[in-house]
XYZ file of C-alpha atoms in Angstrom:
737
model
C 28.139 -87.785 -14.183
C 24.519 -86.666 -14.510
C 24.670 -85.175 -10.997
C 27.824 -83.265 -11.857
C 26.327 -81.899 -15.082
C 23.186 -80.823 -13.207
C 25.244 -78.988 -10.574
C 27.374 -77.227 -13.195
C 24.217 -76.237 -15.090
C 22.708 -74.884 -11.858
C 25.820 -72.793 -11.157
C 25.732 -71.376 -14.689
C 22.010 -70.652 -14.286
C 22.614 -68.726 -11.048
C 25.419 -66.696 -12.631
C 23.235 -65.809 -15.619
C 20.299 -64.808 -13.417
C 22.504 -62.646 -11.189
C 23.962 -60.924 -14.246
C 20.463 -60.348 -15.610
C 19.356 -58.962 -12.230
C 22.298 -56.557 -12.242
C 21.351 -55.432 -15.740
C 17.697 -54.972 -14.761
C 18.773 -52.935 -11.728
C 21.154 -50.648 -13.638
C 20.018 -47.040 -13.043
C 19.832 -44.615 -15.952
C 19.974 -41.219 -14.231
C 19.682 -37.663 -15.383
C 22.952 -35.847 -14.925
C 24.478 -32.412 -15.126
C 28.069 -31.626 -16.086
C 30.401 -28.708 -15.533
C 34.051 -28.038 -16.227
C 36.310 -28.091 -13.177
C 39.895 -27.023 -12.685
C 42.767 -29.116 -11.433
C 43.764 -32.752 -11.719
C 41.219 -35.162 -10.285
C 43.119 -38.351 -11.054
C 44.616 -38.782 -7.538
C 41.138 -38.703 -6.013
C 40.009 -41.417 -8.436
C 43.048 -43.720 -8.044
C 43.801 -43.110 -11.715
C 47.104 -41.202 -11.778
C 48.970 -43.876 -13.753
C 46.134 -44.514 -16.202
C 45.543 -40.812 -16.887
C 49.283 -40.260 -17.369
C 49.498 -43.054 -19.958
C 46.376 -41.806 -21.744
C 47.716 -38.254 -21.805
C 50.927 -39.399 -23.491
C 49.019 -41.449 -26.076
C 46.513 -38.714 -26.928
C 49.217 -36.042 -27.046
C 51.161 -37.941 -29.706
C 47.939 -38.091 -31.769
C 47.404 -34.328 -31.668
C 45.012 -34.066 -28.731
C 45.223 -31.447 -25.997
C 43.966 -31.767 -22.445
C 42.740 -33.184 -20.274
C 39.742 -31.082 -19.322
C 38.069 -32.463 -16.208
C 34.304 -32.439 -15.817
C 32.250 -33.043 -12.678
C 29.171 -35.229 -13.254
C 26.312 -34.818 -10.780
C 23.497 -37.400 -10.971
C 19.833 -36.568 -10.421
C 18.561 -37.626 -7.938
C 21.927 -37.221 -6.254
C 21.145 -39.858 -3.604
C 21.023 -42.567 -6.274
C 24.750 -42.408 -7.138
C 27.985 -40.664 -6.262
C 29.299 -37.543 -7.928
C 32.002 -38.586 -10.356
C 34.412 -37.014 -12.820
C 35.520 -37.692 -16.378
C 38.470 -36.431 -18.396
C 38.257 -35.119 -21.961
C 40.911 -34.502 -24.620
C 40.151 -32.544 -27.798
C 41.653 -32.552 -31.309
C 40.642 -29.368 -33.020
C 41.955 -30.445 -36.434
C 39.038 -32.835 -37.036
C 36.635 -32.039 -34.170
C 37.214 -35.287 -32.263
C 36.774 -35.541 -28.501
C 38.290 -38.363 -26.429
C 36.537 -39.110 -23.132
C 38.037 -41.183 -20.337
C 35.815 -42.331 -17.450
C 37.929 -43.308 -14.394
C 35.499 -46.020 -13.343
C 37.401 -49.283 -13.116
C 35.714 -52.657 -13.544
C 36.736 -56.028 -12.133
C 37.596 -57.401 -15.583
C 39.720 -54.392 -16.575
C 41.176 -53.126 -13.289
C 43.942 -51.072 -14.902
C 41.953 -49.632 -17.790
C 39.369 -46.843 -17.814
C 36.219 -46.778 -19.902
C 36.935 -44.642 -22.966
C 35.152 -43.474 -26.104
C 35.540 -41.020 -28.999
C 32.777 -38.556 -29.906
C 32.271 -36.053 -32.720
C 29.455 -33.484 -32.996
C 28.428 -33.250 -36.675
C 27.376 -30.117 -38.492
C 23.784 -31.430 -38.687
C 23.615 -31.648 -34.871
C 24.023 -35.416 -34.535
C 26.753 -36.950 -32.421
C 28.777 -40.014 -33.444
C 30.414 -42.264 -30.859
C 33.057 -44.977 -31.246
C 33.769 -47.103 -28.183
C 36.313 -49.931 -27.835
C 35.187 -53.106 -26.031
C 32.336 -51.556 -24.015
C 28.951 -51.969 -25.812
C 27.090 -49.249 -23.836
C 26.762 -46.695 -26.638
C 26.170 -49.365 -29.288
C 23.169 -50.865 -27.464
C 21.718 -47.432 -26.616
C 22.257 -46.004 -30.110
C 19.382 -44.508 -32.100
C 19.063 -43.468 -35.723
C 19.682 -39.876 -34.620
C 22.719 -40.830 -32.527
C 24.737 -43.584 -34.298
C 27.439 -45.460 -32.407
C 29.879 -48.233 -33.216
C 31.550 -50.871 -31.056
C 35.229 -51.382 -31.835
C 37.594 -54.197 -31.019
C 40.413 -53.361 -28.586
C 43.343 -51.860 -30.478
C 46.042 -49.181 -30.174
C 44.605 -45.677 -29.868
C 45.788 -44.631 -33.320
C 43.825 -47.497 -34.904
C 40.725 -46.644 -32.859
C 41.067 -43.018 -33.964
C 41.384 -44.075 -37.613
C 38.245 -46.236 -37.360
C 36.368 -43.320 -35.819
C 37.512 -40.975 -38.602
C 36.090 -43.366 -41.228
C 32.841 -43.579 -39.227
C 32.557 -39.772 -39.228
C 33.363 -39.544 -42.945
C 30.455 -41.880 -43.771
C 27.953 -39.716 -41.877
C 29.048 -36.116 -42.489
C 31.534 -33.539 -41.242
C 32.316 -32.203 -37.808
C 30.679 -29.018 -36.614
C 32.909 -25.922 -36.467
C 32.561 -25.753 -32.674
C 32.821 -29.518 -32.128
C 35.637 -29.147 -29.592
C 34.365 -26.129 -27.673
C 33.774 -26.200 -23.926
C 30.031 -25.859 -24.456
C 29.935 -28.962 -26.651
C 32.060 -30.912 -24.172
C 29.731 -29.990 -21.304
C 26.692 -30.749 -23.465
C 27.970 -34.223 -24.412
C 28.679 -35.043 -20.775
C 25.311 -33.765 -19.524
C 22.321 -32.749 -21.645
C 23.139 -35.099 -24.524
C 23.250 -38.110 -22.202
C 19.866 -37.071 -20.805
C 18.467 -36.845 -24.339
C 19.609 -40.402 -25.084
C 17.951 -41.517 -21.865
C 14.637 -39.910 -22.826
C 14.754 -41.542 -26.259
C 15.271 -44.951 -24.681
C 12.260 -44.347 -22.430
C 10.098 -43.340 -25.407
C 11.357 -46.358 -27.340
C 10.237 -48.640 -24.508
C 13.712 -49.850 -23.569
C 13.644 -48.130 -20.170
C 10.886 -47.519 -17.649
C 11.048 -44.559 -15.268
C 9.800 -44.992 -11.717
C 8.344 -42.375 -9.417
C 11.765 -41.692 -7.872
C 13.084 -40.414 -11.202
C 15.292 -43.460 -11.854
C 14.933 -45.246 -15.185
C 15.722 -48.964 -15.364
C 15.874 -51.402 -18.283
C 12.881 -53.448 -19.315
C 13.390 -57.190 -19.662
C 13.821 -57.215 -23.452
C 16.395 -54.439 -23.401
C 18.219 -56.065 -20.470
C 18.453 -59.348 -22.382
C 19.818 -57.574 -25.470
C 22.307 -55.686 -23.332
C 23.407 -58.871 -21.599
C 23.886 -60.634 -24.923
C 25.960 -57.684 -26.164
C 27.984 -57.773 -22.950
C 28.777 -61.484 -23.409
C 29.716 -61.157 -27.079
C 31.697 -57.918 -26.852
C 35.350 -57.888 -27.940
C 37.484 -57.950 -24.820
C 40.756 -56.363 -23.817
C 43.613 -58.770 -23.025
C 43.636 -60.048 -19.446
C 45.382 -57.755 -17.007
C 48.924 -58.734 -16.022
C 50.019 -55.574 -14.198
C 49.789 -55.054 -10.413
C 46.606 -53.348 -9.249
C 47.163 -50.535 -6.727
C 45.340 -50.992 -3.394
C 43.549 -47.656 -3.862
C 42.095 -48.883 -7.155
C 41.093 -52.211 -5.644
C 39.218 -50.237 -3.010
C 37.344 -48.321 -5.693
C 36.492 -51.483 -7.626
C 35.285 -53.180 -4.443
C 32.996 -50.238 -3.688
C 31.633 -50.252 -7.234
C 30.986 -54.006 -7.057
C 29.229 -53.597 -3.705
C 26.951 -50.889 -5.113
C 26.052 -53.155 -8.024
C 25.251 -56.041 -5.653
C 23.081 -53.799 -3.487
C 21.024 -52.507 -6.397
C 17.782 -54.401 -6.853
C 15.495 -54.534 -9.889
C 11.835 -53.699 -9.521
C 9.654 -56.049 -7.482
C 7.862 -57.111 -10.669
C 11.148 -58.178 -12.263
C 12.184 -60.088 -9.146
C 8.891 -61.980 -9.148
C 9.252 -62.671 -12.862
C 12.712 -64.186 -12.383
C 11.406 -66.328 -9.533
C 8.408 -67.543 -11.565
C 10.638 -68.348 -14.548
C 12.989 -70.355 -12.321
C 10.013 -72.257 -10.854
C 8.601 -72.996 -14.313
C 11.993 -74.236 -15.506
C 12.305 -76.349 -12.355
C 8.923 -77.990 -12.993
C 9.550 -78.616 -16.695
C 12.992 -80.172 -16.215
C 12.020 -81.913 -12.977
C 8.828 -83.269 -14.523
C 10.788 -84.789 -17.387
C 13.466 -86.327 -15.159
C 11.582 -87.173 -11.942
C 7.908 -87.110 -12.919
C 5.459 -84.308 -12.166
C 4.334 -85.639 -8.785
C 7.814 -85.851 -7.298
C 8.878 -82.592 -8.973
C 5.911 -80.814 -7.371
C 6.646 -82.257 -3.924
C 10.309 -81.339 -4.303
C 9.407 -77.809 -5.377
C 7.200 -77.289 -2.313
C 9.935 -78.598 0.000
C 12.609 -76.400 -1.572
C 10.342 -73.342 -1.723
C 9.605 -73.568 2.011
C 13.302 -74.127 2.752
C 14.419 -71.128 0.711
C 11.524 -68.999 1.983
C 12.911 -69.516 5.484
C 16.277 -68.153 4.355
C 14.576 -65.328 2.446
C 12.424 -64.118 5.337
C 15.339 -64.324 7.775
C 17.580 -62.317 5.444
C 14.912 -59.662 5.002
C 14.349 -59.512 8.761
C 18.097 -59.134 9.406
C 18.509 -56.247 6.958
C 20.112 -58.004 3.992
C 19.796 -56.039 0.756
C 18.820 -57.166 -2.732
C 17.514 -60.556 -1.583
C 16.393 -62.961 -4.313
C 15.045 -66.515 -4.099
C 15.428 -68.877 -7.065
C 14.590 -72.484 -7.880
C 17.429 -74.460 -9.478
C 16.330 -77.265 -11.832
C 17.424 -80.757 -10.678
C 19.491 -79.304 -7.825
C 17.321 -77.381 -5.380
C 17.179 -73.683 -4.699
C 19.242 -70.706 -3.649
C 18.629 -67.407 -1.877
C 21.149 -64.626 -2.394
C 21.489 -61.263 -0.687
C 23.987 -58.653 0.463
C 24.871 -58.542 4.157
C 24.999 -54.969 5.464
C 25.496 -55.329 9.237
C 27.439 -58.539 10.016
C 26.251 -60.257 13.185
C 27.188 -63.836 14.042
C 23.739 -64.508 15.514
C 22.030 -63.303 12.345
C 24.264 -65.492 10.190
C 23.549 -68.592 12.237
C 19.791 -68.071 12.356
C 19.641 -67.143 8.696
C 21.121 -70.584 7.980
C 18.941 -72.309 10.600
C 15.725 -70.864 9.207
C 16.162 -72.838 5.993
C 15.883 -76.406 7.333
C 13.968 -75.642 10.553
C 10.500 -74.966 9.023
C 10.808 -77.952 6.695
C 11.738 -80.280 9.558
C 8.758 -79.119 11.621
C 6.413 -79.556 8.649
C 7.927 -82.955 7.842
C 7.314 -84.274 11.355
C 3.740 -82.938 11.343
C 3.034 -84.671 8.032
C 4.631 -87.867 9.310
C 2.503 -87.904 12.458
C -0.652 -87.273 10.422
C 0.240 -89.936 7.870
C 1.027 -92.609 10.476
C -1.796 -91.875 12.908
C -4.564 -91.111 10.441
C -3.547 -93.796 7.906
C -3.488 -91.169 5.179
C -2.621 -91.601 1.526
C 0.844 -92.773 0.517
C 1.698 -89.408 -1.064
C 1.400 -87.716 2.333
C 3.853 -90.141 3.906
C 6.123 -89.789 0.902
C 6.006 -85.975 1.175
C 6.914 -86.199 4.857
C 10.025 -88.235 4.040
C 11.089 -85.771 1.342
C 10.679 -82.849 3.762
C 12.706 -84.608 6.446
C 15.389 -86.070 4.177
C 16.251 -82.832 2.381
C 16.172 -80.604 5.441
C 17.984 -83.011 7.772
C 20.653 -83.424 5.114
C 21.124 -79.658 5.135
C 21.845 -79.510 8.877
C 24.848 -81.834 8.571
C 27.886 -79.725 9.620
C 29.713 -79.972 6.313
C 30.345 -77.015 3.971
C 28.616 -75.889 1.793
C 25.463 -77.151 3.565
C 23.514 -74.982 5.999
C 24.935 -76.933 8.932
C 28.459 -75.981 7.912
C 27.481 -72.310 7.783
C 25.813 -72.556 11.206
C 28.948 -73.973 12.836
C 31.161 -71.403 11.108
C 28.904 -68.597 12.357
C 29.202 -69.918 15.917
C 33.007 -69.930 15.769
C 34.821 -66.679 16.666
C 35.133 -64.795 13.371
C 38.764 -63.763 13.857
C 39.968 -67.217 14.914
C 41.006 -68.270 11.439
C 42.975 -71.223 12.789
C 39.818 -72.684 14.310
C 37.827 -71.956 11.151
C 40.454 -73.684 9.020
C 40.574 -76.689 11.352
C 36.799 -77.082 11.229
C 36.756 -76.745 7.439
C 39.403 -79.424 6.911
C 37.962 -81.855 9.455
C 34.358 -81.414 8.296
C 35.260 -81.805 4.624
C 37.343 -84.941 5.155
C 34.716 -86.620 7.343
C 31.854 -85.518 5.100
C 33.592 -86.726 1.951
C 34.459 -90.028 3.628
C 30.844 -90.654 4.640
C 29.612 -89.681 1.171
C 32.061 -92.067 -0.506
C 31.050 -94.845 1.902
C 27.470 -94.429 0.670
C 28.586 -94.346 -2.966
C 27.896 -90.613 -3.385
C 30.930 -89.676 -5.437
C 29.724 -86.322 -6.797
C 28.659 -84.937 -3.377
C 32.000 -86.100 -1.983
C 33.782 -84.220 -4.764
C 31.770 -81.062 -4.024
C 32.685 -81.293 -0.344
C 36.381 -81.806 -1.108
C 36.365 -78.770 -3.393
C 35.675 -76.663 -0.300
C 39.243 -77.414 0.794
C 40.339 -74.959 -1.883
C 39.436 -72.217 0.606
C 42.205 -73.255 2.991
C 45.050 -71.387 1.285
C 42.959 -68.211 1.088
C 41.981 -68.496 4.755
C 45.632 -68.888 5.735
C 46.452 -65.728 3.786
C 43.534 -63.938 5.444
C 44.832 -65.009 8.836
C 48.219 -63.442 8.158
C 46.655 -60.256 6.795
C 44.287 -59.773 9.726
C 47.185 -60.231 12.150
C 49.060 -57.477 10.311
C 46.046 -55.158 10.427
C 45.604 -55.741 14.160
C 49.354 -55.372 14.790
C 49.209 -51.870 13.298
C 46.386 -50.774 15.553
C 43.519 -52.213 13.563
C 40.769 -50.113 12.025
C 38.273 -48.218 14.202
C 34.826 -49.837 14.022
C 33.293 -46.470 13.112
C 35.692 -45.931 10.195
C 34.294 -45.699 6.691
C 34.030 -48.978 4.823
C 36.428 -47.673 2.161
C 39.083 -46.994 4.791
C 38.750 -50.525 6.167
C 39.059 -51.999 2.691
C 42.128 -49.901 1.942
C 43.849 -51.012 5.152
C 43.120 -54.656 4.360
C 44.284 -54.347 0.734
C 47.549 -52.812 1.961
C 48.004 -55.674 4.437
C 47.297 -58.315 1.795
C 49.768 -56.727 -0.607
C 52.468 -56.737 2.060
C 51.736 -60.337 3.051
C 51.165 -62.090 -0.286
C 52.251 -59.549 -2.897
C 50.389 -57.317 -5.364
C 47.268 -58.562 -7.122
C 46.870 -58.861 -10.887
C 43.294 -60.200 -10.683
C 40.828 -58.052 -8.829
C 37.962 -60.405 -7.981
C 39.822 -62.976 -5.810
C 41.642 -60.209 -3.919
C 38.393 -58.271 -3.356
C 36.683 -61.425 -2.060
C 39.555 -61.923 0.398
C 39.441 -58.330 1.585
C 35.673 -58.328 2.045
C 35.876 -61.528 4.092
C 38.499 -59.949 6.346
C 36.497 -56.735 6.762
C 33.414 -58.750 7.671
C 35.516 -60.640 10.224
C 36.629 -57.326 11.706
C 33.108 -55.891 11.692
C 31.057 -58.902 12.764
C 29.320 -58.604 16.109
C 30.111 -61.826 18.029
C 27.459 -63.974 19.656
C 26.664 -63.410 23.272
C 26.905 -66.383 25.604
C 23.126 -66.743 25.782
C 22.788 -66.539 21.983
C 25.465 -69.171 21.542
C 23.713 -71.491 24.014
C 20.314 -71.000 22.369
C 21.615 -71.358 18.829
C 23.784 -74.336 19.732
C 20.911 -76.034 21.552
C 18.524 -75.676 18.619
C 21.173 -76.844 16.178
C 22.136 -79.822 18.360
C 18.481 -80.860 18.529
C 18.224 -80.724 14.740
C 21.535 -82.522 14.262
C 20.602 -85.376 16.606
C 18.368 -87.102 14.048
C 20.834 -87.312 11.103
C 23.589 -88.417 13.487
C 21.323 -91.118 14.922
C 20.372 -92.311 11.446
C 24.052 -92.426 10.469
C 24.866 -94.400 13.606
C 22.036 -96.827 12.901
C 23.162 -97.227 9.308
C 26.807 -97.995 10.029
C 26.061 -100.070 13.115
C 27.396 -97.718 15.817
C 26.102 -98.037 19.332
C 24.588 -101.494 19.063
C 21.810 -100.616 16.658
C 22.724 -103.503 14.384
C 23.658 -107.063 15.090
C 27.442 -107.535 14.826
C 27.298 -111.292 15.410
C 28.992 -113.728 13.010
C 25.584 -114.851 11.790
C 25.125 -111.453 10.172
C 27.918 -111.993 7.673
C 27.117 -111.986 3.957
C 26.181 -115.223 2.172
C 26.881 -116.558 -1.297
C 24.132 -116.451 -3.964
C 23.595 -120.228 -3.675
C 23.196 -119.993 0.098
C 20.724 -117.139 -0.302
C 18.717 -119.126 -2.875
C 18.607 -122.154 -0.590
C 17.551 -119.990 2.338
C 14.822 -118.389 0.223
C 13.458 -121.773 -0.811
C 13.237 -122.821 2.841
C 11.416 -119.605 3.770
C 9.060 -119.964 0.788
C 8.097 -123.476 1.846
C 7.550 -122.484 5.494
C 4.988 -119.939 4.305
C 2.979 -122.552 2.395
C 0.011 -122.517 4.787
C 0.200 -118.851 5.780
C -2.852 -116.684 5.265
C -2.759 -113.051 4.152
C -2.475 -111.717 7.709
C 0.519 -113.953 8.404
C 2.200 -113.017 5.120
C 1.814 -109.311 5.770
C 3.777 -109.552 9.018
C 6.835 -110.372 6.890
C 6.776 -106.813 5.588
C 6.826 -105.160 8.987
C 10.094 -103.524 9.951
C 11.883 -105.822 12.398
C 13.924 -103.368 14.493
C 12.336 -101.190 17.176
C 13.995 -97.960 16.065
C 12.868 -98.538 12.483
C 9.272 -99.059 13.620
C 9.458 -95.978 15.825
C 11.080 -93.762 13.214
C 9.531 -95.049 9.980
C 6.345 -96.713 11.222
C 5.523 -100.431 11.133
C 5.218 -100.429 7.346
C 4.046 -98.221 4.498
C 0.823 -99.886 3.385
C -2.376 -97.941 2.869
C -5.589 -97.958 4.904
C -8.322 -100.508 4.193
C -10.690 -100.048 1.253
C -14.356 -99.912 2.217
C -16.919 -102.343 0.833
C -18.546 -99.619 -1.250
C -15.285 -98.963 -3.111
C -14.768 -102.672 -3.776
C -18.350 -103.064 -5.016
C -18.058 -99.978 -7.214
C -14.926 -101.338 -8.860
C -16.508 -104.746 -9.499
C -19.516 -103.058 -11.062
C -17.293 -100.816 -13.197
C -15.208 -103.674 -14.629
C -18.166 -106.075 -14.835
C -16.449 -108.882 -12.923
C -16.006 -109.972 -9.322
C -12.543 -109.775 -7.832
C -10.871 -112.993 -6.646
C -11.554 -113.816 -3.000
C -7.935 -113.459 -1.901
C -7.557 -110.077 -3.656
C -10.803 -108.841 -2.127
C -9.580 -110.012 1.287
C -6.371 -108.027 0.870
C -8.223 -104.843 -0.096
C -10.315 -105.181 3.047
C -7.043 -104.916 4.975
C -5.113 -102.412 2.862
C -6.098 -100.426 -0.212
C -2.915 -101.191 -2.141
C 0.712 -101.760 -1.162
C 3.449 -99.983 -3.107
C 6.219 -102.386 -2.089
C 4.512 -105.229 -3.974
C 3.457 -102.988 -6.894
C -0.252 -103.192 -5.969
C -2.385 -100.102 -6.532
C -5.666 -99.116 -4.886
C -8.942 -100.851 -5.701
C -10.315 -97.742 -7.404
C -7.364 -97.800 -9.828
C -8.197 -101.202 -11.327
C -8.852 -100.815 -15.060
C -8.945 -103.031 -18.114
C -5.733 -102.934 -20.127
C -6.378 -100.430 -22.967
C -6.035 -101.690 -26.524
C -3.140 -99.318 -27.479
C -1.201 -100.404 -24.415
C -1.832 -104.062 -25.171
C -0.710 -103.632 -28.766
C 2.529 -101.836 -27.947
C 3.367 -103.974 -24.929
C 2.789 -107.191 -26.862
C 5.232 -106.064 -29.535
C 7.908 -104.406 -27.414
C 7.970 -106.208 -24.108
C 5.605 -109.086 -23.471
C 6.373 -111.489 -26.299
C 8.941 -113.405 -24.238
C 8.080 -116.199 -21.785
C 7.100 -115.528 -18.184
C 8.139 -117.868 -15.375
C 5.102 -119.376 -13.670
C 5.844 -119.670 -9.951
C 4.357 -122.888 -8.589
C 3.299 -123.576 -5.024
C 6.498 -125.587 -4.564
C 8.588 -122.809 -6.122
C 9.765 -125.017 -8.985
C 9.681 -122.207 -11.514
C 10.005 -124.549 -14.486
C 6.827 -123.643 -16.369
C 6.875 -120.951 -19.047
C 3.979 -118.757 -20.118
C 3.576 -116.524 -23.157
C 1.277 -113.559 -22.700
C 0.115 -112.429 -26.139
C -2.042 -109.596 -27.363
C -5.395 -111.400 -27.043
C -4.741 -112.536 -23.481
C -3.418 -109.119 -22.531
C -6.633 -107.452 -23.694
C -8.576 -109.645 -21.260
C -6.387 -108.592 -18.304
C -6.904 -105.884 -15.708
C -4.155 -103.566 -14.504
C -4.096 -103.668 -10.697
C -0.609 -102.294 -10.120
C 1.143 -98.990 -9.637
C 4.898 -98.823 -10.014
C 6.842 -96.731 -7.468
C 6.903 -93.016 -8.302
C 4.938 -93.603 -11.513
C 1.533 -92.682 -12.799
C -1.072 -95.439 -13.109
C 0.719 -98.444 -14.554
C -1.369 -98.619 -17.728
C 1.132 -96.734 -19.844
C 3.258 -98.542 -22.430
C 5.410 -100.455 -22.480
C 4.690 -101.805 -18.955
C 1.133 -102.441 -17.803
C 2.633 -103.411 -14.407
C 0.805 -105.880 -12.168
C -2.027 -107.692 -13.978
C -4.989 -109.846 -12.997
C -5.713 -112.160 -15.927
C -8.786 -114.408 -15.347
C -8.474 -115.989 -18.809
C -5.151 -117.621 -17.869
C -6.604 -119.923 -15.188
C -6.018 -122.941 -17.432
C -2.298 -122.056 -17.401
C -2.208 -122.133 -13.581
C -1.670 -118.354 -13.559
C -3.976 -115.404 -12.904
C -1.562 -112.799 -11.465
C 1.206 -111.527 -13.757
C 3.958 -109.090 -12.800
C 5.412 -107.604 -15.990
C 8.188 -105.906 -14.039
C 9.663 -109.127 -12.618
C 8.306 -111.332 -15.492
C 6.750 -113.838 -13.109
C 3.223 -115.285 -13.114
C 1.273 -116.792 -10.195
C -1.718 -119.061 -9.691
C -3.399 -116.586 -7.334
C -2.727 -113.426 -5.376
C -1.846 -115.287 -2.182
C 0.987 -117.084 -3.977
C 2.170 -113.741 -5.361
C 2.176 -112.277 -1.845
C 3.966 -115.365 -0.509
C 6.720 -114.994 -3.118
C 7.331 -111.369 -2.112
C 7.197 -112.257 1.587
C 9.907 -114.882 1.049
C 12.109 -112.294 -0.673
C 11.537 -109.833 2.151
C 12.282 -112.338 4.914
C 15.393 -113.615 3.145
C 16.807 -110.107 2.825
C 16.179 -109.451 6.507
C 17.829 -112.720 7.497
C 20.851 -111.935 5.339
């Protein structure tokens, strides 16, 4: 359940960041307006909407519409657009309709009412859209209204005007209409810049600052909304919405804002990860994920993706998003490959260094994290990188093959995940099967497009979208929700546009991917016993708890005369492929005599002979909770006090040389103060933090036939050799079972 909550939180986080990025990238442009003749609604896919609006405004005493052409400055930053205006001369009210359709309201234009007052101010009332409300100033008041019939919106606007003054005599003149559509909008823009809400760059484009973007986003979330659309959306309008959405995705905020979002995501990752995993693991995980996502990021930038952003996702990993401009199958495959590939190379380098140079445990641990995360990502299961690589290598228009791979990969991947007890990952994989129905629809639509001659590769993107929207409407009916239909159409257009892999590219890409995939497949085979890597003999069957206990007692007794060297061999990995892949074991290098002497001088006591002998072989061993010699410290008084109260006031089992285990020991506050912490728990800081001091050496307890105490297992031992023997018996018994 925790995994599922973390994934949902990560998805919400990505959505919020992408919305904030879009707000930060929103351009506030200077614009000029002029009245134009004729009806522009057919060009804007708005005939039906304009006709309905004209009937509604006419019944309320408005005349029009008067069309205006809006030209942005600089003109390269946006397209020339048009707006329609109706006027009611009786009270000086102007009704503006902007034929710019949004995904949430595909059959409704942006509209607002405006009145120029006698004192020169302009009042604006806008239903649902908070644009004028969040950009309002004391000189230019605006109100946000809830969606309602036009007569109610007009009545609310009339009250708003009455509270502030009276309309100017020329409030509905052509000059005022042109001024409100051009110069007045520029004046509002300049006021926002002076107020510090916008910042203007050298190219003449003003963009929101972070504080203003956050306020705007909050207003956008809390705005009153129109009822959900239930009417069919014309293909021409879907084409316009798709183009608008693409322009929004391609717009990028300033580099400073992109870095700020990345730094905030990293800080959030470290805070949440530090609380849940501990700072050391969170830092290692962050480095691994950052290198993985940096590979995707650099590849996307090299391949011409637009608006690329890398983010860290707390508790989940990372994500890199961008907008593909020139679809090429080779680029897609290598963009996915460049995520895990650098991490795998780094992981193997760290592993070689750690095993050959006998480096610190953290280096070996980092190597495993690098390899585990990146090898997991090359598994050919959606939505992992491996799934994307295979899909990129398949012919883009062969939807049947793509569907077959998706179903087979998801079923196998979910089955393996369930076999390992990974329920949440299995659920995520199975959710990918929801794409099948959409892919089947896409297959039918692309066949229809190709049957009618297809679309020339050099055709405008809008023409391709329109042809695909027409085909989808004929195959599966009209759309009432714009976003799913646009996603389908864009996938089909990319399939039509994608440049397929050449034979040499497919061989190279497939060879590299096969080399990467070989390791996780081998590990899976070793784990499940495929190919003779495990012993399938009857002796390998599971045993009852009593049989295991009897076997352990026999092993414990056979180790009675074993020295430290002999006991340590019990911890070596028994199978050749485990020794080759993981190393013989994971103990540390030997401690030098100077370090041992320095510790004895620091604590004012000589170490026991058997403990000193172990440190001369290995400076700590995580699998038996033993830390390095330099980490030995006296148990602090606060730790002793809290541990004695919360955890250590119950008896410990004293393990005898014959493994009787029938002697009990109480470790109180006074005895605990005379102990030394010699242990480090896995993935923890030094084990001197309450309530568990970890592995202890307690010289004062010699009269109780115990000097080594493990607070984690609640066992005590006469000496360190007996402690090591007890762990060796456990290890050997598990291997035998």
